[in-house]
Each structure stands twice: as structure tokens, then as C-alpha cells.
Amino acid sequence: MIRLQKVIAQSGLCSRRKAEILISEGQVKVNNEVITTLGYKVSNNDEIRVNNKILRRDRLEYYVLYKPKSIISSTSDDKGRDTVIDLIDSKVRLYPIGRLDYDTTGIIILTNDGEFANLMMHPRSKIEKTYLVYVDGLIGAEQIKKLEQGVLIEGRMTSKAKARIIEKDMKHDNTKLRITITEGRNHQVKKMINAIGLNVKKLHREVYGNVNLKGLIPGMYRELKKDEIEQLKLLALR
Ligand code: URA
């Protein structure tokens, strides 16, 4: 048995808070009976209607995908390019948690649990995301310090980050570094590198919270285990 507002939020229809308002307002029915009690619990077999529309209650699925290059990380593409959704064999309506650029490779989590997705993407969530960054140019200690302390992108400083040089190629003027950030701003890593005066040549996300790509190759995916999902929730709420 599970609380009615949680089931509504998981379906992706709205937040748990909004679901509570809908219930209080008498807009939710369980087996054709209006329910206004917030603690009301339902089972998998109960039919839920919100504003008289049946709520889809698919099995909740959670995947980790190794995104290859040249794949869009949204649910559809107006140019008809392949999306991360096309790579997963599932009957439910999945959404990627956050975005990776078309040319970025690496870890991306997908789910049909709207409440979980909102929790992961909430600005307060401090889930660590680790990237391998291939930079055109040589990076010095001063620039690393800047990346760690915060740089100005689009009028706002980035939060504290971790940055470490892995390899410096003096012959070709390239630096490979590993950066861990807790935010998820648009093109954040590329913009952070731009902010120290350089450009990213290649970007790969290795780790998302407690989840990595071990055992996967580009294009491959697996379902997250229950304890991995619980751990991610804890990390987001820290
Ligand atoms: N930061 C970027 O700039 N691009 C990504 O795809 C992910 C993080």
C-alpha cells in the first residue's frame, strides 16, 4: 500500500505537494469515490482518477545508460535524430534525468518515476557528477583553483567543485582533467572551461552519484538496483 499523493507524483503528473492540493480539493477519485484524506493509501489494483482522467500506473523503471556520441538526450527530436529513449527497450514512458550534450558521452539515468526525477533534478539536490574533460590548451594550478572555487557563468558563480589534472600533453597543448560538480546547469562543464579561457574538445561523464558505467559499453544499459535507487534518493536529500 502506498500513499495516494505519492502515486500521483510518481506518475509524473505533478509534484507531491500539488497532488495533496488536488486531493484536498476533491479532484481525486479512487475506484470512483472522491477521496479527500491526505494519508489515504492505495494498492496497485486501485483505479485512480485525477479530474476524472485515469492515472497511468506503469511499473516504475530506472535505467543507467552509457550514452554514445551523436545521440540526443531528450524524449524526441524535431530533426529525427536518435534519442536516448530509442536506445532502451521498454514499454513505459521514460524521461532522462538531466541532459548530456549531443557530443558528450557517458552516464545518464532514465526513469518513468516523476517524483524521483524531480528530486534528482531539484536545484537543492547536491548529487555529484564526475566528468573526464579533454581540454584544448594547457591548464595550470591557478586555473584549477578557479574551477574549484567557482567561476562566473551567465552572471552567476558556480558552486564549489573538485578538479584534478590527469594528464598534460605538452607536445599537443592538451590537458585531460577530472571535474566533479554538484549542479546541473546547461552546458556547465564547457562553460566553466570557457570561463578560464579555454575550450572543451571532448567530454565524458563517468559517475552520477553512486552509479558508474562499470560493465557497460556505449549504447548499453541496465536497470538500477533497488539499493542504488535508495542511495541516490539519500544523496539528493543530503
Ligand atoms: N556539461 C556540459 O557542458 N555538457 C554536458 O553534456 C554535460 C555537462
PDB file of C-alpha atoms and ligand atoms in Angstrom:
ATOM      1  CA  MET A   1       0.000   0.000   0.000  1.00  0.00           C
ATOM      2  CA  ILE A   2       1.258   3.451  -0.886  1.00  0.00           C
ATOM      3  CA  ARG A   3       0.076   6.963  -0.203  1.00  0.00           C
ATOM      4  CA  LEU A   4      -2.226   8.418  -2.836  1.00  0.00           C
ATOM      5  CA  GLN A   5      -0.239  11.653  -3.256  1.00  0.00           C
ATOM      6  CA  LYS A   6       2.964   9.656  -3.797  1.00  0.00           C
ATOM      7  CA  VAL A   7       1.379   7.545  -6.556  1.00  0.00           C
ATOM      8  CA  ILE A   8       0.144  10.685  -8.309  1.00  0.00           C
ATOM      9  CA  ALA A   9       3.591  12.325  -8.057  1.00  0.00           C
ATOM     10  CA  GLN A  10       5.352   9.180  -9.289  1.00  0.00           C
ATOM     11  CA  SER A  11       3.190   9.155 -12.396  1.00  0.00           C
ATOM     12  CA  GLY A  12       4.851  12.457 -13.325  1.00  0.00           C
ATOM     13  CA  LEU A  13       1.552  14.344 -13.388  1.00  0.00           C
ATOM     14  CA  CYS A  14       2.631  16.855 -10.737  1.00  0.00           C
ATOM     15  CA  SER A  15       4.613  17.267  -7.550  1.00  0.00           C
ATOM     16  CA  ARG A  16       3.577  15.574  -4.315  1.00  0.00           C
ATOM     17  CA  ARG A  17       2.627  18.972  -2.889  1.00  0.00           C
ATOM     18  CA  LYS A  18       0.341  19.699  -5.895  1.00  0.00           C
ATOM     19  CA  ALA A  19      -1.139  16.195  -5.575  1.00  0.00           C
ATOM     20  CA  GLU A  20      -2.033  16.943  -1.955  1.00  0.00           C
ATOM     21  CA  ILE A  21      -3.824  20.103  -3.064  1.00  0.00           C
ATOM     22  CA  LEU A  22      -5.743  18.175  -5.749  1.00  0.00           C
ATOM     23  CA  ILE A  23      -6.779  15.591  -3.153  1.00  0.00           C
ATOM     24  CA  SER A  24      -7.882  18.246  -0.640  1.00  0.00           C
ATOM     25  CA  GLU A  25      -9.887  19.962  -3.365  1.00  0.00           C
ATOM     26  CA  GLY A  26     -11.792  16.753  -4.110  1.00  0.00           C
ATOM     27  CA  GLN A  27     -10.358  16.322  -7.588  1.00  0.00           C
ATOM     28  CA  VAL A  28      -9.087  12.792  -6.995  1.00  0.00           C
ATOM     29  CA  LYS A  29     -11.131   9.595  -7.065  1.00  0.00           C
ATOM     30  CA  VAL A  30     -10.131   6.089  -6.039  1.00  0.00           C
ATOM     31  CA  ASN A  31     -12.359   3.401  -7.527  1.00  0.00           C
ATOM     32  CA  ASN A  32     -14.852   6.112  -8.425  1.00  0.00           C
ATOM     33  CA  GLU A  33     -15.086   7.510  -4.920  1.00  0.00           C
ATOM     34  CA  VAL A  34     -13.827  11.023  -4.134  1.00  0.00           C
ATOM     35  CA  ILE A  35     -11.010  10.847  -1.547  1.00  0.00           C
ATOM     36  CA  THR A  36     -10.014  13.958   0.372  1.00  0.00           C
ATOM     37  CA  THR A  37      -7.961  12.269   3.130  1.00  0.00           C
ATOM     38  CA  LEU A  38      -4.249  13.010   2.600  1.00  0.00           C
ATOM     39  CA  GLY A  39      -2.938   9.852   4.261  1.00  0.00           C
ATOM     40  CA  TYR A  40      -5.168   7.582   2.147  1.00  0.00           C
ATOM     41  CA  LYS A  41      -3.315   4.522   0.892  1.00  0.00           C
ATOM     42  CA  VAL A  42      -3.909   2.664  -2.356  1.00  0.00           C
ATOM     43  CA  SER A  43      -2.812  -0.672  -3.767  1.00  0.00           C
ATOM     44  CA  ASN A  44      -1.627  -1.476  -7.280  1.00  0.00           C
ATOM     45  CA  ASN A  45      -5.128  -2.604  -8.252  1.00  0.00           C
ATOM     46  CA  ASP A  46      -6.937   0.585  -7.290  1.00  0.00           C
ATOM     47  CA  GLU A  47      -8.083   2.802 -10.139  1.00  0.00           C
ATOM     48  CA  ILE A  48      -7.115   6.430  -9.577  1.00  0.00           C
ATOM     49  CA  ARG A  49      -8.677   9.323 -11.450  1.00  0.00           C
ATOM     50  CA  VAL A  50      -7.480  12.895 -11.339  1.00  0.00           C
ATOM     51  CA  ASN A  51     -10.040  15.324 -12.722  1.00  0.00           C
ATOM     52  CA  ASN A  52     -11.861  12.221 -13.974  1.00  0.00           C
ATOM     53  CA  LYS A  53      -8.892  11.119 -16.084  1.00  0.00           C
ATOM     54  CA  ILE A  54      -7.465   7.691 -15.279  1.00  0.00           C
ATOM     55  CA  LEU A  55      -3.913   7.913 -13.932  1.00  0.00           C
ATOM     56  CA  ARG A  56      -1.390   5.756 -15.794  1.00  0.00           C
ATOM     57  CA  ARG A  57       0.282   3.479 -13.313  1.00  0.00           C
ATOM     58  CA  ASP A  58       3.056   1.704 -15.120  1.00  0.00           C
ATOM     59  CA  ARG A  59       5.689  -0.313 -13.290  1.00  0.00           C
ATOM     60  CA  LEU A  60       8.372   2.123 -12.126  1.00  0.00           C
ATOM     61  CA  GLU A  61      11.555   1.616 -14.112  1.00  0.00           C
ATOM     62  CA  TYR A  62      15.033   3.080 -13.580  1.00  0.00           C
ATOM     63  CA  TYR A  63      17.909   2.649 -16.017  1.00  0.00           C
ATOM     64  CA  VAL A  64      21.530   3.639 -16.314  1.00  0.00           C
ATOM     65  CA  LEU A  65      22.587   4.121 -19.937  1.00  0.00           C
ATOM     66  CA  TYR A  66      26.040   4.605 -21.421  1.00  0.00           C
ATOM     67  CA  LYS A  67      25.170   7.382 -23.864  1.00  0.00           C
ATOM     68  CA  PRO A  68      27.208   7.201 -27.058  1.00  0.00           C
ATOM     69  CA  LYS A  69      28.157  10.258 -29.102  1.00  0.00           C
ATOM     70  CA  SER A  70      25.643  11.705 -31.593  1.00  0.00           C
ATOM     71  CA  ILE A  71      22.549  10.849 -29.577  1.00  0.00           C
ATOM     72  CA  ILE A  72      20.089  13.433 -28.273  1.00  0.00           C
ATOM     73  CA  SER A  73      19.283  13.236 -24.589  1.00  0.00           C
ATOM     74  CA  SER A  74      15.679  14.363 -24.758  1.00  0.00           C
ATOM     75  CA  THR A  75      12.487  12.417 -25.397  1.00  0.00           C
ATOM     76  CA  SER A  76      12.119  13.456 -29.031  1.00  0.00           C
ATOM     77  CA  ASP A  77      13.984  15.370 -31.709  1.00  0.00           C
ATOM     78  CA  ASP A  78      12.417  17.562 -34.388  1.00  0.00           C
ATOM     79  CA  LYS A  79      15.250  16.658 -36.770  1.00  0.00           C
ATOM     80  CA  GLY A  80      14.509  12.952 -36.360  1.00  0.00           C
ATOM     81  CA  ARG A  81      17.830  12.119 -34.742  1.00  0.00           C
ATOM     82  CA  ASP A  82      18.091   9.168 -32.364  1.00  0.00           C
ATOM     83  CA  THR A  83      17.413   9.905 -28.711  1.00  0.00           C
ATOM     84  CA  VAL A  84      18.447   8.149 -25.525  1.00  0.00           C
ATOM     85  CA  ILE A  85      14.864   6.854 -25.272  1.00  0.00           C
ATOM     86  CA  ASP A  86      15.281   4.977 -28.578  1.00  0.00           C
ATOM     87  CA  LEU A  87      18.159   3.007 -27.068  1.00  0.00           C
ATOM     88  CA  ILE A  88      16.081   1.462 -24.283  1.00  0.00           C
ATOM     89  CA  ASP A  89      13.705  -1.394 -24.847  1.00  0.00           C
ATOM     90  CA  SER A  90      10.822  -0.504 -22.544  1.00  0.00           C
ATOM     91  CA  LYS A  91       7.065  -0.114 -22.815  1.00  0.00           C
ATOM     92  CA  VAL A  92       6.852   2.737 -20.306  1.00  0.00           C
ATOM     93  CA  ARG A  93       7.286   6.439 -20.992  1.00  0.00           C
ATOM     94  CA  LEU A  94      10.840   7.191 -19.865  1.00  0.00           C
ATOM     95  CA  TYR A  95      12.493  10.552 -19.238  1.00  0.00           C
ATOM     96  CA  PRO A  96      16.205  11.276 -18.958  1.00  0.00           C
ATOM     97  CA  ILE A  97      17.333  12.840 -15.688  1.00  0.00           C
ATOM     98  CA  GLY A  98      19.152  15.947 -16.841  1.00  0.00           C
ATOM     99  CA  ARG A  99      20.868  16.306 -20.184  1.00  0.00           C
ATOM    100  CA  LEU A 100      24.125  15.414 -21.834  1.00  0.00           C
ATOM    101  CA  ASP A 101      25.086  17.316 -24.958  1.00  0.00           C
ATOM    102  CA  TYR A 102      24.813  15.623 -28.361  1.00  0.00           C
ATOM    103  CA  ASP A 103      28.584  15.136 -28.461  1.00  0.00           C
ATOM    104  CA  THR A 104      29.009  14.198 -24.779  1.00  0.00           C
ATOM    105  CA  THR A 105      29.307  10.527 -23.869  1.00  0.00           C
ATOM    106  CA  GLY A 106      28.704   8.727 -20.614  1.00  0.00           C
ATOM    107  CA  ILE A 107      26.308   8.048 -17.838  1.00  0.00           C
ATOM    108  CA  ILE A 108      22.676   9.095 -17.943  1.00  0.00           C
ATOM    109  CA  ILE A 109      19.830   7.874 -15.755  1.00  0.00           C
ATOM    110  CA  LEU A 110      16.325   7.401 -17.167  1.00  0.00           C
ATOM    111  CA  THR A 111      13.086   6.701 -15.379  1.00  0.00           C
ATOM    112  CA  ASN A 112       9.304   6.990 -15.526  1.00  0.00           C
ATOM    113  CA  ASP A 113       9.183   7.891 -11.820  1.00  0.00           C
ATOM    114  CA  GLY A 114       8.345  11.590 -11.977  1.00  0.00           C
ATOM    115  CA  GLU A 115       8.858  12.153  -8.292  1.00  0.00           C
ATOM    116  CA  PHE A 116      12.318  10.569  -8.347  1.00  0.00           C
ATOM    117  CA  ALA A 117      13.287  12.577 -11.449  1.00  0.00           C
ATOM    118  CA  ASN A 118      12.192  15.839  -9.807  1.00  0.00           C
ATOM    119  CA  LEU A 119      14.141  15.003  -6.687  1.00  0.00           C
ATOM    120  CA  MET A 120      17.324  14.297  -8.674  1.00  0.00           C
ATOM    121  CA  MET A 121      16.995  17.480 -10.739  1.00  0.00           C
ATOM    122  CA  HIS A 122      15.920  19.793  -7.913  1.00  0.00           C
ATOM    123  CA  PRO A 123      18.361  22.717  -7.540  1.00  0.00           C
ATOM    124  CA  ARG A 124      18.821  21.742  -3.885  1.00  0.00           C
ATOM    125  CA  SER A 125      19.936  18.240  -4.817  1.00  0.00           C
ATOM    126  CA  LYS A 126      23.696  18.015  -4.481  1.00  0.00           C
ATOM    127  CA  ILE A 127      24.334  14.817  -6.398  1.00  0.00           C
ATOM    128  CA  GLU A 128      27.941  14.677  -7.569  1.00  0.00           C
ATOM    129  CA  LYS A 129      28.565  14.269 -11.271  1.00  0.00           C
ATOM    130  CA  THR A 130      32.086  13.447 -12.390  1.00  0.00           C
ATOM    131  CA  TYR A 131      33.386  14.237 -15.861  1.00  0.00           C
ATOM    132  CA  LEU A 132      36.525  13.471 -17.801  1.00  0.00           C
ATOM    133  CA  VAL A 133      37.306  16.649 -19.684  1.00  0.00           C
ATOM    134  CA  TYR A 134      39.647  16.885 -22.650  1.00  0.00           C
ATOM    135  CA  VAL A 135      40.709  20.493 -22.962  1.00  0.00           C
ATOM    136  CA  ASP A 136      42.325  22.245 -25.888  1.00  0.00           C
ATOM    137  CA  GLY A 137      45.206  24.018 -24.161  1.00  0.00           C
ATOM    138  CA  LEU A 138      47.355  23.675 -21.088  1.00  0.00           C
ATOM    139  CA  ILE A 139      45.782  24.234 -17.689  1.00  0.00           C
ATOM    140  CA  GLY A 140      47.759  25.468 -14.699  1.00  0.00           C
ATOM    141  CA  ALA A 141      47.291  25.320 -10.933  1.00  0.00           C
ATOM    142  CA  GLU A 142      45.759  28.786 -10.819  1.00  0.00           C
ATOM    143  CA  GLN A 143      43.032  27.812 -13.302  1.00  0.00           C
ATOM    144  CA  ILE A 144      42.318  24.584 -11.403  1.00  0.00           C
ATOM    145  CA  LYS A 145      41.840  26.652  -8.252  1.00  0.00           C
ATOM    146  CA  LYS A 146      39.382  28.905 -10.072  1.00  0.00           C
ATOM    147  CA  LEU A 147      37.373  25.922 -11.319  1.00  0.00           C
ATOM    148  CA  GLU A 148      37.237  24.561  -7.778  1.00  0.00           C
ATOM    149  CA  GLN A 149      36.254  27.797  -6.095  1.00  0.00           C
ATOM    150  CA  GLY A 150      33.707  28.861  -8.679  1.00  0.00           C
ATOM    151  CA  VAL A 151      33.681  30.730 -11.960  1.00  0.00           C
ATOM    152  CA  LEU A 152      31.162  33.178 -13.350  1.00  0.00           C
ATOM    153  CA  ILE A 153      28.851  31.698 -15.952  1.00  0.00           C
ATOM    154  CA  GLU A 154      25.840  33.636 -17.167  1.00  0.00           C
ATOM    155  CA  GLY A 155      26.029  36.124 -14.339  1.00  0.00           C
ATOM    156  CA  ARG A 156      26.169  33.550 -11.535  1.00  0.00           C
ATOM    157  CA  MET A 157      29.087  31.838  -9.819  1.00  0.00           C
ATOM    158  CA  THR A 158      29.287  28.071  -9.998  1.00  0.00           C
ATOM    159  CA  SER A 159      29.312  26.145  -6.708  1.00  0.00           C
ATOM    160  CA  LYS A 160      32.442  24.607  -5.264  1.00  0.00           C
ATOM    161  CA  ALA A 161      33.798  21.812  -7.460  1.00  0.00           C
ATOM    162  CA  LYS A 162      36.666  19.334  -7.480  1.00  0.00           C
ATOM    163  CA  ALA A 163      39.156  19.460 -10.341  1.00  0.00           C
ATOM    164  CA  ARG A 164      42.298  17.427 -10.888  1.00  0.00           C
ATOM    165  CA  ILE A 165      44.708  17.242 -13.807  1.00  0.00           C
ATOM    166  CA  ILE A 166      45.097  13.689 -15.093  1.00  0.00           C
ATOM    167  CA  GLU A 167      47.457  14.301 -17.976  1.00  0.00           C
ATOM    168  CA  LYS A 168      49.144  17.225 -19.670  1.00  0.00           C
ATOM    169  CA  ASP A 169      50.267  16.756 -23.264  1.00  0.00           C
ATOM    170  CA  MET A 170      52.896  19.461 -23.743  1.00  0.00           C
ATOM    171  CA  LYS A 171      53.551  18.408 -27.325  1.00  0.00           C
ATOM    172  CA  HIS A 172      49.968  18.897 -28.488  1.00  0.00           C
ATOM    173  CA  ASP A 173      48.950  21.504 -25.893  1.00  0.00           C
ATOM    174  CA  ASN A 174      46.132  19.427 -24.411  1.00  0.00           C
ATOM    175  CA  THR A 175      45.029  18.767 -20.842  1.00  0.00           C
ATOM    176  CA  LYS A 176      42.925  15.913 -19.569  1.00  0.00           C
ATOM    177  CA  LEU A 177      41.226  16.571 -16.263  1.00  0.00           C
ATOM    178  CA  ARG A 178      38.592  15.158 -13.998  1.00  0.00           C
ATOM    179  CA  ILE A 179      35.941  17.530 -12.650  1.00  0.00           C
ATOM    180  CA  THR A 180      33.219  16.798 -10.116  1.00  0.00           C
ATOM    181  CA  ILE A 181      30.307  19.225  -9.871  1.00  0.00           C
ATOM    182  CA  THR A 182      27.075  19.164  -7.904  1.00  0.00           C
ATOM    183  CA  GLU A 183      24.966  21.458 -10.067  1.00  0.00           C
ATOM    184  CA  GLY A 184      23.396  20.672 -13.419  1.00  0.00           C
ATOM    185  CA  ARG A 185      23.398  23.931 -15.319  1.00  0.00           C
ATOM    186  CA  ASN A 186      23.143  23.964 -19.096  1.00  0.00           C
ATOM    187  CA  HIS A 187      26.479  23.035 -20.749  1.00  0.00           C
ATOM    188  CA  GLN A 188      28.021  23.682 -17.368  1.00  0.00           C
ATOM    189  CA  VAL A 189      31.395  21.998 -17.797  1.00  0.00           C
ATOM    190  CA  LYS A 190      32.020  23.507 -21.221  1.00  0.00           C
ATOM    191  CA  LYS A 191      31.085  26.943 -19.908  1.00  0.00           C
ATOM    192  CA  MET A 192      33.329  26.527 -16.854  1.00  0.00           C
ATOM    193  CA  ILE A 193      36.266  25.743 -19.121  1.00  0.00           C
ATOM    194  CA  ASN A 194      35.340  28.709 -21.354  1.00  0.00           C
ATOM    195  CA  ALA A 195      35.345  30.860 -18.217  1.00  0.00           C
ATOM    196  CA  ILE A 196      39.054  30.068 -17.699  1.00  0.00           C
ATOM    197  CA  GLY A 197      39.742  30.980 -21.313  1.00  0.00           C
ATOM    198  CA  LEU A 198      39.851  27.525 -22.941  1.00  0.00           C
ATOM    199  CA  ASN A 199      37.642  25.102 -24.899  1.00  0.00           C
ATOM    200  CA  VAL A 200      36.484  21.536 -24.308  1.00  0.00           C
ATOM    201  CA  LYS A 201      37.400  19.111 -27.084  1.00  0.00           C
ATOM    202  CA  LYS A 202      35.707  16.060 -25.652  1.00  0.00           C
ATOM    203  CA  LEU A 203      33.511  15.391 -22.631  1.00  0.00           C
ATOM    204  CA  HIS A 204      32.588  12.160 -20.889  1.00  0.00           C
ATOM    205  CA  ARG A 205      30.509  11.698 -17.718  1.00  0.00           C
ATOM    206  CA  GLU A 206      31.904   8.855 -15.644  1.00  0.00           C
ATOM    207  CA  VAL A 207      29.849   8.945 -12.448  1.00  0.00           C
ATOM    208  CA  TYR A 208      26.398  10.058 -11.318  1.00  0.00           C
ATOM    209  CA  GLY A 209      26.122   9.986  -7.521  1.00  0.00           C
ATOM    210  CA  ASN A 210      26.747   6.386  -6.505  1.00  0.00           C
ATOM    211  CA  VAL A 211      26.327   4.987 -10.027  1.00  0.00           C
ATOM    212  CA  ASN A 212      29.051   4.389 -12.603  1.00  0.00           C
ATOM    213  CA  LEU A 213      29.375   2.740 -16.005  1.00  0.00           C
ATOM    214  CA  LYS A 214      31.163  -0.424 -14.889  1.00  0.00           C
ATOM    215  CA  GLY A 215      30.347  -3.323 -17.216  1.00  0.00           C
ATOM    216  CA  LEU A 216      28.683  -1.141 -19.865  1.00  0.00           C
ATOM    217  CA  ILE A 217      29.885  -0.089 -23.306  1.00  0.00           C
ATOM    218  CA  PRO A 218      28.467   2.821 -25.373  1.00  0.00           C
ATOM    219  CA  GLY A 219      24.791   2.204 -26.200  1.00  0.00           C
ATOM    220  CA  MET A 220      24.375  -0.379 -23.440  1.00  0.00           C
ATOM    221  CA  TYR A 221      22.159  -0.002 -20.374  1.00  0.00           C
ATOM    222  CA  ARG A 222      20.978  -1.855 -17.289  1.00  0.00           C
ATOM    223  CA  GLU A 223      18.260  -1.430 -14.686  1.00  0.00           C
ATOM    224  CA  LEU A 224      19.288   0.246 -11.444  1.00  0.00           C
ATOM    225  CA  LYS A 225      19.136  -1.957  -8.364  1.00  0.00           C
ATOM    226  CA  LYS A 226      16.789  -1.091  -5.511  1.00  0.00           C
ATOM    227  CA  ASP A 227      19.623  -0.125  -3.192  1.00  0.00           C
ATOM    228  CA  GLU A 228      21.175   2.114  -5.872  1.00  0.00           C
ATOM    229  CA  ILE A 229      17.850   3.964  -6.204  1.00  0.00           C
ATOM    230  CA  GLU A 230      17.529   4.370  -2.438  1.00  0.00           C
ATOM    231  CA  GLN A 231      21.114   5.598  -2.209  1.00  0.00           C
ATOM    232  CA  LEU A 232      20.508   8.174  -4.942  1.00  0.00           C
ATOM    233  CA  LYS A 233      17.487   9.480  -3.027  1.00  0.00           C
ATOM    234  CA  LEU A 234      19.593   9.815   0.116  1.00  0.00           C
ATOM    235  CA  LEU A 235      22.342  11.629  -1.785  1.00  0.00           C
ATOM    236  CA  ALA A 236      19.831  14.083  -3.241  1.00  0.00           C
ATOM    237  CA  LEU A 237      18.380  14.846   0.191  1.00  0.00           C
ATOM    238  CA  ARG A 238      21.737  15.332   1.953  1.00  0.00           C
TER     239      ARG A 238
HETATM  240  N1  URA B   1      28.401  19.954 -19.137  1.00  0.00           N
HETATM  241  C1  URA B   1      28.457  20.222 -20.458  1.00  0.00           C
HETATM  242  O1  URA B   1      28.977  21.240 -20.866  1.00  0.00           O
HETATM  243  N2  URA B   1      27.922  19.334 -21.303  1.00  0.00           N
HETATM  244  C2  URA B   1      27.360  18.172 -20.905  1.00  0.00           C
HETATM  245  O2  URA B   1      26.899  17.395 -21.738  1.00  0.00           O
HETATM  246  C3  URA B   1      27.310  17.903 -19.525  1.00  0.00           C
HETATM  247  C4  URA B   1      27.839  18.816 -18.658  1.00  0.00           C
END
